Short mmCIF file of C-alpha atoms in Angstrom, two decimals:
data_model
loop_
_atom_site.label_atom_id
_atom_site.label_comp_id
_atom_site.label_asym_id
_atom_site.label_seq_id
_atom_site.Cartn_x
_atom_site.Cartn_y
_atom_site.Cartn_z
CA UNK A 15 0.00 0.01 0.00
CA UNK A 16 1.57 3.31 -1.11
CA UNK A 17 1.93 5.92 1.63
CA UNK A 18 -0.26 8.98 1.26
CA UNK A 19 1.02 12.56 1.20
CA UNK A 20 0.45 13.05 4.97
CA UNK A 21 2.64 10.09 5.83
CA UNK A 22 5.57 11.37 3.82
CA UNK A 23 5.16 15.08 4.56
CA UNK A 24 7.52 16.99 6.85
CA UNK A 25 6.15 19.33 9.46
CA UNK A 26 8.60 22.01 10.66
CA UNK A 27 8.28 21.80 14.49
CA UNK A 28 7.92 25.38 15.77
CA UNK A 29 10.60 26.68 18.12
CA UNK A 30 9.54 28.63 21.23
CA UNK A 31 10.82 32.16 21.08
CA UNK A 32 10.05 32.78 24.70
CA UNK A 33 8.00 31.55 27.71
CA UNK A 34 4.62 30.13 27.01
CA UNK A 35 1.36 31.44 28.43
CA UNK A 36 -1.63 29.36 27.26
CA UNK A 37 -4.78 27.63 28.19
CA UNK A 38 -5.12 24.35 26.20
CA UNK A 39 -8.48 22.52 26.01
CA UNK A 40 -7.39 18.90 25.68
CA UNK A 41 -9.85 16.56 23.90
CA UNK A 42 -11.44 13.66 25.78
CA UNK A 43 -9.67 10.55 26.94
CA UNK A 44 -9.31 7.79 24.31
CA UNK A 45 -9.10 5.12 27.08
CA UNK A 46 -12.32 6.33 28.71
CA UNK A 47 -14.17 6.80 25.40
CA UNK A 48 -13.48 3.37 24.03
CA UNK A 49 -14.21 1.56 27.33
CA UNK A 50 -17.42 3.56 27.64
CA UNK A 51 -18.50 2.65 24.10
CA UNK A 52 -18.00 -1.05 24.80
CA UNK A 53 -19.88 -0.95 28.09
CA UNK A 54 -22.74 1.05 26.56
CA UNK A 55 -22.97 -1.49 23.63
CA UNK A 56 -23.32 -4.30 26.16
CA UNK A 57 -25.80 -2.51 28.40
CA UNK A 58 -29.51 -3.38 28.81
CA UNK A 59 -30.66 0.18 28.01
CA UNK A 60 -29.46 3.15 26.04
CA UNK A 61 -26.66 5.42 27.34
CA UNK A 62 -24.95 8.71 26.57
CA UNK A 63 -21.29 9.71 26.10
CA UNK A 64 -20.79 13.44 26.36
CA UNK A 65 -17.66 15.15 25.02
CA UNK A 66 -16.23 11.89 23.63
CA UNK A 67 -12.94 11.91 21.88
CA UNK A 68 -13.38 11.90 18.12
CA UNK A 69 -10.10 10.43 16.82
CA UNK A 70 -9.02 7.57 14.58
CA UNK A 71 -9.04 5.03 17.43
CA UNK A 72 -12.44 6.00 18.78
CA UNK A 73 -14.05 6.25 15.32
CA UNK A 74 -12.74 2.87 14.56
CA UNK A 75 -14.37 1.54 17.77
CA UNK A 76 -17.68 3.20 16.96
CA UNK A 77 -17.65 1.82 13.38
CA UNK A 78 -16.79 -1.65 14.62
CA UNK A 79 -19.69 -1.66 17.15
CA UNK A 80 -22.10 -0.33 14.42
CA UNK A 81 -20.96 -3.08 12.13
CA UNK A 82 -22.06 -5.62 14.83
CA UNK A 83 -25.54 -3.98 15.06
CA UNK A 84 -25.12 -1.34 17.83
CA UNK A 85 -26.86 1.96 17.24
CA UNK A 86 -24.61 5.00 17.84
CA UNK A 87 -26.20 8.39 17.12
CA UNK A 88 -24.11 11.57 17.09
CA UNK A 89 -25.31 14.99 18.04
CA UNK A 90 -24.46 18.32 19.71
CA UNK A 91 -26.01 19.39 22.99
CA UNK A 92 -27.83 22.76 23.16
CA UNK A 93 -26.91 23.56 26.72
CA UNK A 94 -23.91 25.90 27.15
CA UNK A 95 -20.73 23.83 27.33
CA UNK A 96 -22.50 20.52 26.73
CA UNK A 97 -20.70 19.96 23.38
CA UNK A 98 -20.87 16.77 21.27
CA UNK A 99 -22.47 13.59 22.44
CA UNK A 100 -23.00 10.01 21.31
CA UNK A 101 -26.11 8.16 22.16
CA UNK A 102 -25.51 4.39 22.24
CA UNK A 103 -28.49 2.15 21.65
CA UNK A 104 -27.67 -1.54 22.44
CA UNK A 105 -29.23 -4.22 20.21
CA UNK A 106 -28.74 -7.86 19.35
CA UNK A 107 -25.08 -8.25 18.32
CA UNK A 108 -24.76 -10.04 15.01
CA UNK A 109 -22.63 -10.90 12.00
CA UNK A 110 -21.45 -11.39 9.47
CA UNK A 111 -19.38 -8.25 9.82
CA UNK A 112 -15.80 -7.02 9.21
CA UNK A 113 -14.02 -4.87 11.81
CA UNK A 114 -11.11 -2.61 10.87
CA UNK A 115 -9.01 -2.19 14.00
CA UNK A 116 -6.48 0.20 12.35
CA UNK A 117 -3.56 0.00 14.80
CA UNK A 118 -5.69 0.53 17.91
CA UNK A 119 -4.87 -1.84 20.79
CA UNK A 120 -8.22 -1.12 22.47
CA UNK A 121 -10.20 -2.08 19.31
CA UNK A 122 -8.18 -5.21 18.45
CA UNK A 123 -8.30 -6.51 22.09
CA UNK A 124 -11.56 -5.26 23.59
CA UNK A 125 -13.83 -6.34 20.69
CA UNK A 126 -13.09 -10.12 20.11
CA UNK A 127 -14.82 -10.84 23.46
CA UNK A 128 -17.81 -8.69 22.32
CA UNK A 129 -17.82 -10.60 18.99
CA UNK A 130 -17.98 -13.91 20.87
CA UNK A 131 -21.40 -12.76 22.16
CA UNK A 132 -22.63 -11.91 18.59
CA UNK A 133 -24.71 -14.18 16.49
CA UNK A 134 -22.49 -14.93 13.38
CA UNK A 135 -18.96 -14.53 12.22
CA UNK A 136 -17.01 -11.30 12.87
CA UNK A 137 -13.78 -10.82 11.00
CA UNK A 138 -10.97 -8.59 12.42
CA UNK A 139 -8.27 -6.92 10.23
CA UNK A 140 -6.22 -3.83 10.41
CA UNK A 141 -2.96 -1.98 9.54
CA UNK A 142 0.10 -4.02 8.74
CA UNK A 143 1.59 -3.11 12.16
CA UNK A 144 -1.42 -4.50 13.87
CA UNK A 145 -0.46 -8.04 12.64
CA UNK A 146 2.73 -7.75 14.76
CA UNK A 147 1.01 -6.69 18.02
CA UNK A 148 0.44 -9.45 20.62
CA UNK A 149 -3.12 -10.71 20.76
CA UNK A 150 -2.55 -14.28 21.90
CA UNK A 151 -3.67 -13.50 25.52
CA UNK A 152 -7.12 -12.65 24.37
CA UNK A 153 -7.45 -15.39 21.65
CA UNK A 154 -6.23 -18.18 23.98
CA UNK A 155 -8.45 -17.01 26.87
CA UNK A 156 -11.56 -16.74 24.74
CA UNK A 157 -11.07 -20.31 23.51
CA UNK A 158 -10.82 -21.54 27.07
CA UNK A 159 -14.02 -19.67 27.84
CA UNK A 160 -15.81 -21.33 25.01
CA UNK A 161 -15.33 -19.18 21.91
CA UNK A 162 -14.44 -20.44 18.38
CA UNK A 163 -11.75 -18.38 16.71
CA UNK A 164 -9.93 -18.86 13.44
CA UNK A 165 -6.44 -17.26 13.34
CA UNK A 166 -4.41 -19.93 11.49
CA UNK A 167 -2.41 -20.43 14.60
CA UNK A 168 -0.82 -16.90 14.53
CA UNK A 169 -2.06 -15.64 17.83
CA UNK A 170 -2.49 -12.36 16.00
CA UNK A 171 -4.56 -10.57 13.35
CA UNK A 172 -6.23 -11.17 10.97
CA UNK A 173 -8.79 -13.45 12.57
CA UNK A 174 -12.44 -14.39 12.71
CA UNK A 175 -14.58 -14.89 15.81
CA UNK A 176 -17.52 -17.19 15.14
CA UNK A 177 -20.01 -15.80 17.62
CA UNK A 178 -22.60 -18.12 19.04
CA UNK A 179 -24.87 -15.52 20.61
CA UNK A 180 -23.50 -16.27 24.08
CA UNK A 181 -20.31 -17.40 25.84
CA UNK A 182 -19.92 -19.76 28.83
CA UNK A 183 -17.27 -17.70 30.62
CA UNK A 184 -15.78 -18.86 33.92
CA UNK A 185 -12.18 -19.08 35.12
CA UNK A 186 -9.20 -18.49 32.81
CA UNK A 187 -5.44 -17.98 33.25
CA UNK A 188 -3.59 -15.61 31.01
CA UNK A 189 -0.14 -14.07 30.69
CA UNK A 190 -0.86 -10.26 30.37
CA UNK A 191 2.69 -9.17 30.94
CA UNK A 192 2.87 -7.80 27.37
CA UNK A 193 -0.35 -5.81 27.68
CA UNK A 194 -2.77 -5.02 30.49
CA UNK A 195 -5.46 -4.73 27.79
CA UNK A 196 -5.69 -8.52 27.78
CA UNK A 197 -7.15 -8.28 31.28
CA UNK A 198 -9.39 -5.31 30.51
CA UNK A 199 -10.72 -7.00 27.40
CA UNK A 200 -12.08 -9.92 29.30
CA UNK A 201 -13.44 -7.93 32.27
CA UNK A 202 -15.36 -5.51 30.04
CA UNK A 203 -17.47 -8.24 28.48
CA UNK A 204 -17.44 -10.49 31.50
CA UNK A 205 -20.78 -9.43 32.93
CA UNK A 206 -22.43 -10.72 29.71
CA UNK A 207 -20.84 -14.21 29.95
CA UNK A 208 -23.11 -16.92 31.36
CA UNK A 209 -20.78 -17.56 34.33
CA UNK A 210 -19.09 -14.15 34.38
CA UNK A 211 -15.35 -14.38 34.33
CA UNK A 212 -12.41 -15.00 36.65
CA UNK A 213 -9.16 -13.71 35.13
CA UNK A 214 -5.93 -14.90 36.73
CA UNK A 215 -2.63 -13.32 35.53
CA UNK A 216 0.12 -15.84 35.69
CA UNK A 217 2.99 -14.02 33.99
CA UNK A 218 5.64 -11.65 35.20
CA UNK A 219 4.89 -8.11 36.34
CA UNK A 220 1.71 -6.57 34.90
CA UNK A 221 2.20 -3.23 33.13
CA UNK A 222 -0.18 -0.32 33.11
CA UNK A 223 -2.19 -1.13 36.20
CA UNK A 224 -3.98 2.27 36.17
CA UNK A 225 -5.67 1.15 32.95
CA UNK A 226 -7.03 -1.99 34.71
CA UNK A 227 -8.16 0.12 37.60
CA UNK A 228 -9.97 2.36 35.07
CA UNK A 229 -11.70 -0.66 33.64
CA UNK A 230 -12.87 -1.89 37.07
CA UNK A 231 -14.17 1.65 38.05
CA UNK A 232 -16.09 1.98 34.90
CA UNK A 233 -17.58 -1.48 35.19
CA UNK A 234 -18.72 -0.74 38.74
CA UNK A 235 -20.17 2.55 37.63
CA UNK A 236 -22.65 0.70 35.28
CA UNK A 237 -23.64 -1.83 37.89
CA UNK A 238 -21.16 -4.67 37.56
CA UNK A 239 -19.88 -6.55 40.56
CA UNK A 240 -16.06 -6.81 40.37
CA UNK A 241 -13.75 -8.38 42.97
CA UNK A 242 -10.12 -7.19 42.66
CA UNK A 243 -6.79 -7.68 44.47
CA UNK A 244 -7.17 -4.12 45.83
CA UNK A 245 -10.66 -4.97 47.28
CA UNK A 246 -9.27 -7.91 49.27
CA UNK A 247 -9.21 -10.52 46.64
CA UNK A 248 -6.35 -12.77 45.61
CA UNK A 249 -3.27 -11.20 44.07
CA UNK A 250 -3.45 -11.02 40.22
CA UNK A 251 -7.07 -12.27 40.15
CA UNK A 252 -10.11 -10.29 38.97
CA UNK A 253 -13.70 -11.69 39.13
CA UNK A 254 -16.72 -10.29 37.44
CA UNK A 255 -20.21 -11.53 38.30
CA UNK A 256 -22.70 -12.06 35.44
CA UNK A 257 -25.44 -9.48 35.33
CA UNK A 258 -27.13 -6.67 33.34
CA UNK A 259 -25.26 -3.47 32.77
CA UNK A 260 -26.97 -0.07 33.18
CA UNK A 261 -26.99 2.66 30.57
CA UNK A 262 -25.04 5.71 31.77
CA UNK A 263 -24.86 9.36 31.10
CA UNK A 264 -21.09 9.87 31.12
CA UNK A 265 -19.06 12.94 30.50
CA UNK A 266 -15.63 11.95 29.22
CA UNK A 267 -12.60 13.38 31.04
CA UNK A 268 -9.85 15.23 29.14
CA UNK A 269 -7.05 12.85 27.97
CA UNK A 270 -4.42 13.49 30.56
CA UNK A 271 -1.68 11.63 28.65
CA UNK A 272 -2.43 13.88 25.64
CA UNK A 273 -1.95 16.91 27.92
CA UNK A 274 1.67 15.79 28.29
CA UNK A 275 3.28 17.69 25.36
CA UNK A 276 1.57 20.95 26.46
CA UNK A 277 2.79 20.60 30.09
CA UNK A 278 6.19 19.73 28.73
CA UNK A 279 6.23 22.90 26.75
CA UNK A 280 6.13 24.89 30.01
CA UNK A 281 9.03 22.81 31.28
CA UNK A 282 11.14 23.31 28.12
CA UNK A 283 10.32 27.04 27.34
CA UNK A 284 9.33 28.24 30.76
CA UNK A 285 5.96 29.94 31.49
CA UNK A 286 2.55 28.47 32.34
CA UNK A 287 0.11 26.18 30.64
CA UNK A 288 -3.41 25.64 32.07
CA UNK A 289 -5.39 22.51 31.19
CA UNK A 290 -9.07 23.05 32.09
CA UNK A 291 -11.27 20.29 33.69
CA UNK A 292 -8.32 18.28 35.04
CA UNK A 293 -10.13 15.83 37.37
CA UNK A 294 -9.40 15.85 41.07
CA UNK A 295 -9.68 12.05 41.16
CA UNK A 296 -8.95 9.81 38.13
CA UNK A 297 -7.50 6.45 37.18
CA UNK A 298 -5.83 7.93 34.03
CA UNK A 299 -2.10 7.23 33.91
CA UNK A 300 -1.50 10.81 32.77
CA UNK A 301 -2.19 12.12 36.21
CA UNK A 302 1.33 10.91 37.21
CA UNK A 303 2.62 13.79 35.14
CA UNK A 304 1.92 16.19 38.05
CA UNK A 305 4.51 14.32 40.11
CA UNK A 306 7.01 13.41 37.39
CA UNK A 307 7.20 16.87 35.74
CA UNK A 308 7.42 18.53 39.19
CA UNK A 309 10.47 16.39 39.95
CA UNK A 310 11.88 17.45 36.53
CA UNK A 311 11.75 21.15 37.51
CA UNK A 312 8.16 22.38 37.21
CA UNK A 313 5.41 23.19 39.64
CA UNK A 314 1.65 22.70 39.49
CA UNK A 315 -1.58 23.65 41.22
CA UNK A 316 -4.85 21.84 40.85
CA UNK A 317 -7.65 24.34 41.08
CA UNK A 318 -11.46 24.17 40.47
CA UNK A 319 -10.83 25.33 36.97
CA UNK A 320 -8.14 22.80 36.13
CA UNK A 321 -4.38 22.18 36.32
CA UNK A 322 -1.98 25.10 36.25
CA UNK A 323 1.55 23.97 35.38
CA UNK A 324 4.54 26.31 35.54
CA UNK A 325 8.08 25.85 34.33
CA UNK A 326 11.20 27.86 35.03
CA UNK A 327 12.99 26.76 31.86
CA UNK A 328 15.34 24.59 33.97
CA UNK A 329 14.90 20.83 33.40
CA UNK A 330 16.37 18.21 35.70
CA UNK A 331 17.04 14.62 34.89
CA UNK A 332 15.01 11.84 36.61
CA UNK A 333 15.35 8.20 37.61
CA UNK A 334 11.86 6.80 37.35
CA UNK A 335 9.97 3.53 37.04
CA UNK A 336 7.28 4.02 34.41
CA UNK A 337 5.99 0.52 34.42
CA UNK A 338 2.43 1.65 35.32
CA UNK A 339 2.41 4.66 33.00
CA UNK A 340 4.45 3.47 29.97
CA UNK A 341 2.59 5.59 27.46
CA UNK A 342 4.14 8.69 29.01
CA UNK A 343 7.71 7.43 28.18
CA UNK A 344 8.18 9.20 24.77
CA UNK A 345 7.30 12.62 26.12
CA UNK A 346 9.39 12.09 29.25
CA UNK A 347 12.32 10.95 27.14
CA UNK A 348 12.00 14.04 24.94
CA UNK A 349 12.15 16.31 28.03
CA UNK A 350 15.02 14.31 29.52
CA UNK A 351 17.02 14.85 26.35
CA UNK A 352 16.95 18.53 27.06
CA UNK A 353 17.68 18.29 30.80
CA UNK A 354 20.73 19.43 32.79
CA UNK A 355 21.56 15.88 34.06
CA UNK A 356 21.09 12.28 32.93
CA UNK A 357 17.88 10.28 33.29
CA UNK A 358 17.05 6.63 33.60
CA UNK A 359 13.57 5.45 32.57
CA UNK A 360 12.82 1.96 33.85
CA UNK A 361 10.06 -0.72 33.81
CA UNK A 362 8.96 -0.24 30.21
CA UNK A 363 10.20 -3.27 28.24
CA UNK A 364 6.66 -3.77 27.07
CA UNK A 365 6.93 -0.64 24.99
CA UNK A 366 8.69 -2.72 22.38
CA UNK A 367 5.27 -4.08 21.54
CA UNK A 368 3.33 -0.86 21.27
CA UNK A 369 2.35 1.07 18.13
CA UNK A 370 6.07 0.70 17.23
CA UNK A 371 9.06 -0.44 19.20
CA UNK A 372 9.03 2.79 21.12
CA UNK A 373 12.43 2.16 22.96
CA UNK A 374 14.31 1.52 19.66
CA UNK A 375 12.47 4.40 17.95
CA UNK A 376 13.24 6.96 20.67
CA UNK A 377 16.87 5.86 20.84
CA UNK A 378 17.38 6.18 17.05
CA UNK A 379 15.54 9.48 16.58
CA UNK A 380 17.02 11.40 19.52
CA UNK A 381 20.46 10.09 18.65
CA UNK A 382 20.15 11.22 15.09
CA UNK A 383 19.57 14.76 16.38
CA UNK A 384 22.88 14.46 18.25
CA UNK A 385 21.58 12.91 21.46
CA UNK A 386 23.06 10.17 23.65
CA UNK A 387 20.41 7.56 24.41
CA UNK A 388 20.98 3.90 25.08
CA UNK A 389 18.49 1.05 25.51
CA UNK A 390 18.54 -0.96 28.66
CA UNK A 391 16.84 -4.29 29.26
CA UNK A 392 13.63 -2.48 30.48
CA UNK A 393 14.04 1.14 29.43
CA UNK A 394 16.26 3.99 28.41
CA UNK A 395 19.29 5.83 29.75
CA UNK A 396 19.49 9.39 28.43
CA UNK A 397 22.51 11.67 28.76
CA UNK A 398 21.69 15.17 27.59
CA UNK A 399 23.84 16.62 24.81
CA UNK A 400 23.51 19.62 22.56
CA UNK A 401 21.02 18.71 19.88
CA UNK A 402 20.67 19.85 16.29
CA UNK A 403 17.93 19.89 13.66
CA UNK A 404 16.96 16.99 11.44
CA UNK A 405 14.14 14.73 10.45
CA UNK A 406 12.26 13.08 13.34
CA UNK A 407 10.53 9.91 12.13
CA UNK A 408 7.34 8.91 13.83
CA UNK A 409 6.75 5.23 12.72
CA UNK A 410 2.97 5.92 12.59
CA UNK A 411 3.07 6.41 16.33
CA UNK A 412 1.23 9.45 17.73
CA UNK A 413 3.38 9.73 20.77
CA UNK A 414 6.56 9.74 18.79
CA UNK A 415 5.25 12.72 16.85
CA UNK A 416 4.43 14.65 19.97
CA UNK A 417 7.85 13.73 21.46
CA UNK A 418 9.56 15.26 18.37
CA UNK A 419 7.40 18.44 18.71
CA UNK A 420 8.61 18.83 22.36
CA UNK A 421 12.26 18.60 21.25
CA UNK A 422 11.52 21.11 18.43
CA UNK A 423 10.65 23.72 20.98
CA UNK A 424 14.20 24.03 22.05
CA UNK A 425 16.03 22.86 18.90
CA UNK A 426 15.75 24.68 15.59
CA UNK A 427 15.31 22.74 12.34
CA UNK A 428 13.48 19.71 13.69
CA UNK A 429 11.04 18.36 11.04
CA UNK A 430 8.44 15.78 12.05
CA UNK A 431 7.65 13.17 9.45
CA UNK A 432 3.97 12.29 9.28
CA UNK A 433 2.69 14.59 12.11
CA UNK A 434 -0.84 13.53 10.85
CA UNK A 435 -0.39 10.28 12.88
CA UNK A 436 -1.35 12.29 15.95
CA UNK A 437 -4.91 12.00 14.69
CA UNK A 438 -4.91 8.52 16.29
CA UNK A 439 -5.76 10.05 19.65
CA UNK A 440 -5.19 13.85 19.45
CA UNK A 441 -7.00 15.38 16.46
CA UNK A 442 -5.77 18.80 15.34
CA UNK A 443 -2.55 18.52 17.30
CA UNK A 444 -0.55 20.85 14.96
CA UNK A 445 -3.16 23.62 15.41
CA UNK A 446 -3.32 23.10 19.18
CA UNK A 447 0.44 23.25 19.32
CA UNK A 448 0.91 26.44 17.28
CA UNK A 449 -2.08 27.94 19.08
CA UNK A 450 -0.36 27.31 22.46
CA UNK A 451 2.75 29.08 21.19
CA UNK A 452 0.67 31.93 19.74
CA UNK A 453 2.81 34.83 18.45
CA UNK A 454 5.80 33.43 20.31
CA UNK A 455 6.03 30.46 17.95
CA UNK A 456 8.92 31.01 15.63
#
């Protein structure tokens, strides 16, 4: 497949001419939006998602659910500030249907269990990179729970789930050390399985635990009964009781991980960035940025309006375990490359299996701008050096693109290849970025 113009285009990353002073309205959370779509599709009554994220990943999720028979109506609220909404109308899930997962981990992992509940075959396909991403945890588990899946023994896409209209469910052991989404995928559909589901993780350390906590919180909010290790259950075991799910009226939180480049801008250039509607309590991994970026030289205040983050222009290195918040690694690595002392980022070996091998990609791209980054067994070691301009490749990875933009604030001549890949989770990133810099953007 020939690349389109956006994939080959170079975007000159703007350099900050001075301190930033901006309020950035960050779009809704992809993680919340896609979980909410699945739960609403499995509910016993209609539900509402207000201010959902409209991005490639979430539109793929909505299109996939529509293909399986779910009604999703789009509209705009008339009340001040209510914004866009999606009304989700559950119906009998059915095939035949074909689902395009793109390169969205949530779509390729959350929907095969839903497809097992459908009546008829559901085929899953996607971008070439999606064939390389691990899916065996979900496939193997669904087979144990009673599903019939054709994947030609690959443990990956493309595949077909032959839905029988119901699934037995029950206990299953999985190794989710390569992706916490394996656990979330089974939990989200678990209330609709005849016996519910008991998921026992038997591998090494489990990454991205905040995302599993998000899944559990959202399940409980729609009436599911979930027992977890945190609620007194066995370590590494989650149980979901079978039962009907309620329709909800949910307002989606801003995507805190997508706030990262804007907060980083205050660290790199100095000044203040305000992100409205930052929640006081959340399971989003991006909330860790308040702590991490403060350790790296910034300061923040959470007000009723949102988060105010201030940087002095001085950036300090950090030694940090990012195992629970791996998606923040590219942005932290970009900031660390501009710091006044070395940094070590640990606990993120699973990033080699993300949209791209993020550890290899960050090492190569920062080093080609004159940096000194080395891969470790489970992360990166970054020694700051004077950087120069050049092409920053993104590997069709949205977080690589925003990492390059962060470096470009301090380094003239950085050109981002295929900045359009940010549409995966952060539509209109280039406009948001230049808007943040205002007249100060060079």
